[in-house]
XYZ file of C-alpha atoms in Angstrom:
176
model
C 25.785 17.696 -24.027
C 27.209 18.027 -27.382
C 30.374 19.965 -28.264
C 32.224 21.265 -31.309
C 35.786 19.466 -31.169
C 38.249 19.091 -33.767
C 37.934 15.926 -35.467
C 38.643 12.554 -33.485
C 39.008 8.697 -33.897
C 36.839 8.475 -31.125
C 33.810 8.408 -32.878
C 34.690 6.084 -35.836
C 31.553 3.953 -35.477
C 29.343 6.402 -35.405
C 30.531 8.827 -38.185
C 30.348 5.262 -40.252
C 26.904 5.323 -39.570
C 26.118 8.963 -40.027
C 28.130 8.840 -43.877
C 25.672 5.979 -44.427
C 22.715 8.254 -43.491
C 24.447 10.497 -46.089
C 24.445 8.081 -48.713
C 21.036 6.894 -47.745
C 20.140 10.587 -48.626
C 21.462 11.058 -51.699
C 24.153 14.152 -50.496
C 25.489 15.935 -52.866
C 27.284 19.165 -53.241
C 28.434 18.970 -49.865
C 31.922 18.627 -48.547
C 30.464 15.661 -46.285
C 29.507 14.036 -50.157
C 33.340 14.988 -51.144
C 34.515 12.758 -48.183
C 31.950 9.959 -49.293
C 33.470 9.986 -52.808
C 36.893 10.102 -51.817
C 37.572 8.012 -48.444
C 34.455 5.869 -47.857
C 35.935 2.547 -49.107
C 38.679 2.886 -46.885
C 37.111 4.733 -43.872
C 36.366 0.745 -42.541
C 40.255 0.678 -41.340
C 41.135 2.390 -38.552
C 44.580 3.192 -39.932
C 42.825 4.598 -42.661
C 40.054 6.553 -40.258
C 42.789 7.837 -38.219
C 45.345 9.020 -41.563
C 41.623 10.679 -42.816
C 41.065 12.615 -39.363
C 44.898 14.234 -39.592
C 44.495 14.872 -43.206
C 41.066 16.762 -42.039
C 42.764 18.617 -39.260
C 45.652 19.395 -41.332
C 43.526 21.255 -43.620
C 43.706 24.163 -41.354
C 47.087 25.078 -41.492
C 47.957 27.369 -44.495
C 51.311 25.772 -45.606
C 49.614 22.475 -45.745
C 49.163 21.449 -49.535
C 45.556 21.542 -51.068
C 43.176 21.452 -54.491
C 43.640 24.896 -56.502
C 40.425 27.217 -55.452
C 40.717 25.700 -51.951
C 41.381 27.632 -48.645
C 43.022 26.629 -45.320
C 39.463 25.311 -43.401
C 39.338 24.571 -39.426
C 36.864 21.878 -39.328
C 34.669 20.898 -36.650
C 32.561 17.662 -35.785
C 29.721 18.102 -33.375
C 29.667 15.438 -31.089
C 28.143 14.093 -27.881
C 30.297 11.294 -26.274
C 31.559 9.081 -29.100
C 28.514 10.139 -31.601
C 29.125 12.126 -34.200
C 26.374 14.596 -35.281
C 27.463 16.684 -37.694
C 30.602 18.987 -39.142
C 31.091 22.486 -39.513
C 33.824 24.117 -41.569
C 35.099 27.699 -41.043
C 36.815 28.956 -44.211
C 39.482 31.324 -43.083
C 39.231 33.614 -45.950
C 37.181 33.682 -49.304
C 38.436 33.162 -52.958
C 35.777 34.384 -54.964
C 33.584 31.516 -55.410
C 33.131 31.500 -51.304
C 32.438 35.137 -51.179
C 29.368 34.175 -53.867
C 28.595 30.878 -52.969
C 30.089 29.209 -50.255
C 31.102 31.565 -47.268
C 33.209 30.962 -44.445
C 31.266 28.484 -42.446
C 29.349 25.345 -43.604
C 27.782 23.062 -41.934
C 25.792 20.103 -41.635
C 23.945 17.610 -39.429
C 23.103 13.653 -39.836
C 19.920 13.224 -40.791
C 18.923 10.834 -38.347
C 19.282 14.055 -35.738
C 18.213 17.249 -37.405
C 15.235 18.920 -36.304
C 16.835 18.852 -32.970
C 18.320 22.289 -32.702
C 22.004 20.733 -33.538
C 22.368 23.343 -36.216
C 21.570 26.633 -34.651
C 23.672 25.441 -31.620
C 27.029 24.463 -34.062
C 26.689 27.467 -35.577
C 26.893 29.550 -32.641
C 29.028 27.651 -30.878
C 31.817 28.150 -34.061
C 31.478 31.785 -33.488
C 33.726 32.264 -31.124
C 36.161 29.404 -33.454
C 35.789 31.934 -36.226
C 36.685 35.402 -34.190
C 39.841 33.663 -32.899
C 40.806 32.864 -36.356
C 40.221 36.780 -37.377
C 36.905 36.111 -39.328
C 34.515 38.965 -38.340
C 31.887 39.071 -39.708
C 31.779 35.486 -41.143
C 29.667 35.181 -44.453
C 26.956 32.591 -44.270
C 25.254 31.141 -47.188
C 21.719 29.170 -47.931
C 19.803 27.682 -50.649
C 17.310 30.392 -50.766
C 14.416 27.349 -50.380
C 16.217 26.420 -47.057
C 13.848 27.456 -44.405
C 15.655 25.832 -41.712
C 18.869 27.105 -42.201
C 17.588 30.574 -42.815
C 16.398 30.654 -38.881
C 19.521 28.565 -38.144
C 21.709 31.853 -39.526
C 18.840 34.404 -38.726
C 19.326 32.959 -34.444
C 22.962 33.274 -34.528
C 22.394 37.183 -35.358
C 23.253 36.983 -39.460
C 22.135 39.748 -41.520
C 20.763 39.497 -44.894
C 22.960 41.043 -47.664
C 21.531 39.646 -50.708
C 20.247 37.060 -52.853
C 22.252 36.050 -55.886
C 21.060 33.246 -57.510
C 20.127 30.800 -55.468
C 22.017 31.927 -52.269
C 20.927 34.190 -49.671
C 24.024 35.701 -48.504
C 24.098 36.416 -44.590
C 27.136 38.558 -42.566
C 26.879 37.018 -39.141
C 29.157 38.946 -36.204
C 31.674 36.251 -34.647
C 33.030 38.542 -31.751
C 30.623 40.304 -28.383
């Protein structure tokens, strides 16, 4: 059964493959495509895998240093054994590009496994993540042609502020 867990060595091989399927895709935009750009030649190494995981989990603590317009992030990889099948980010507050365009939680899943419910079920599972980290609601954002994601957000109980540009802007309840 697979689990949101903070990110791990343990799946190496597997998140190899799944940046591939990435690549394969043509991701952009994405901060799964930011990894690809800035780590993939080295990702090979385990050294380098494992001094990539810590500077992922790092990310969450505030004092830790990051890119101006960045925000401490808790990231998540969903996993089931040693395969990785996707990430999930939970922004723990919004500079005003997130509050637009970003949100507090992104996510995505390899393609080789979407269509498989992954989404909707990383996406509530982070709730709880989110709550404990004092987001409530979290804000949860869509390309307003993303059908899938809309019912993804729509399942976990988000609520349709707006649409500005072309983001559909959902407030979805992290706590009972």
């Amino acid at each position: 059964m697979p689990d949101l867990v903070l990110p791990t060595t343990s799946v190496h091989r597997s998140f190899l493959a799944a940046m591939d399927e990435f690549v394969a895709e043509g991701a952009e935009h994405t901060q799964t495509a930011a990894w690809i750009e800035r780590h993939a030649p080295r990702w090979e190494e385990p050294q380098a895998f494992a001094a990539f995981v810590e500077a992922v989990r790092a990310d969450a603590l505030p004092a830790t240093p990051r890119p101006e317009r960045h925000v401490p992030c808790t990231t998540l990889w969903w996993v089931d054994g040693d395969d990785y099948l996707g990430r999930l980010a939970i922004r723990h507050v919004l500079n005003d590009f997130l509050l637009e365009v970003g949100g507090h939680i992104g996510y995505d899943v390899r393609p080789s496994r979407r269509r498989e419910g992954h989404a909707t079920a990383m996406l509530r599972q982070a709730l709880p993540w989110a709550s404990g980290l004092g987001v409530d609601p979290a804000l949860v954002t869509c390309d307003v042609d993303n059908h899938g994601s809309i019912r993804v957000i729509e399942a976990a109980g988000g609520e349709l502020e707006d649409v500005r540009g072309a983001k559909r802007r959902y407030w979805v309840p992290t706590s009972g």
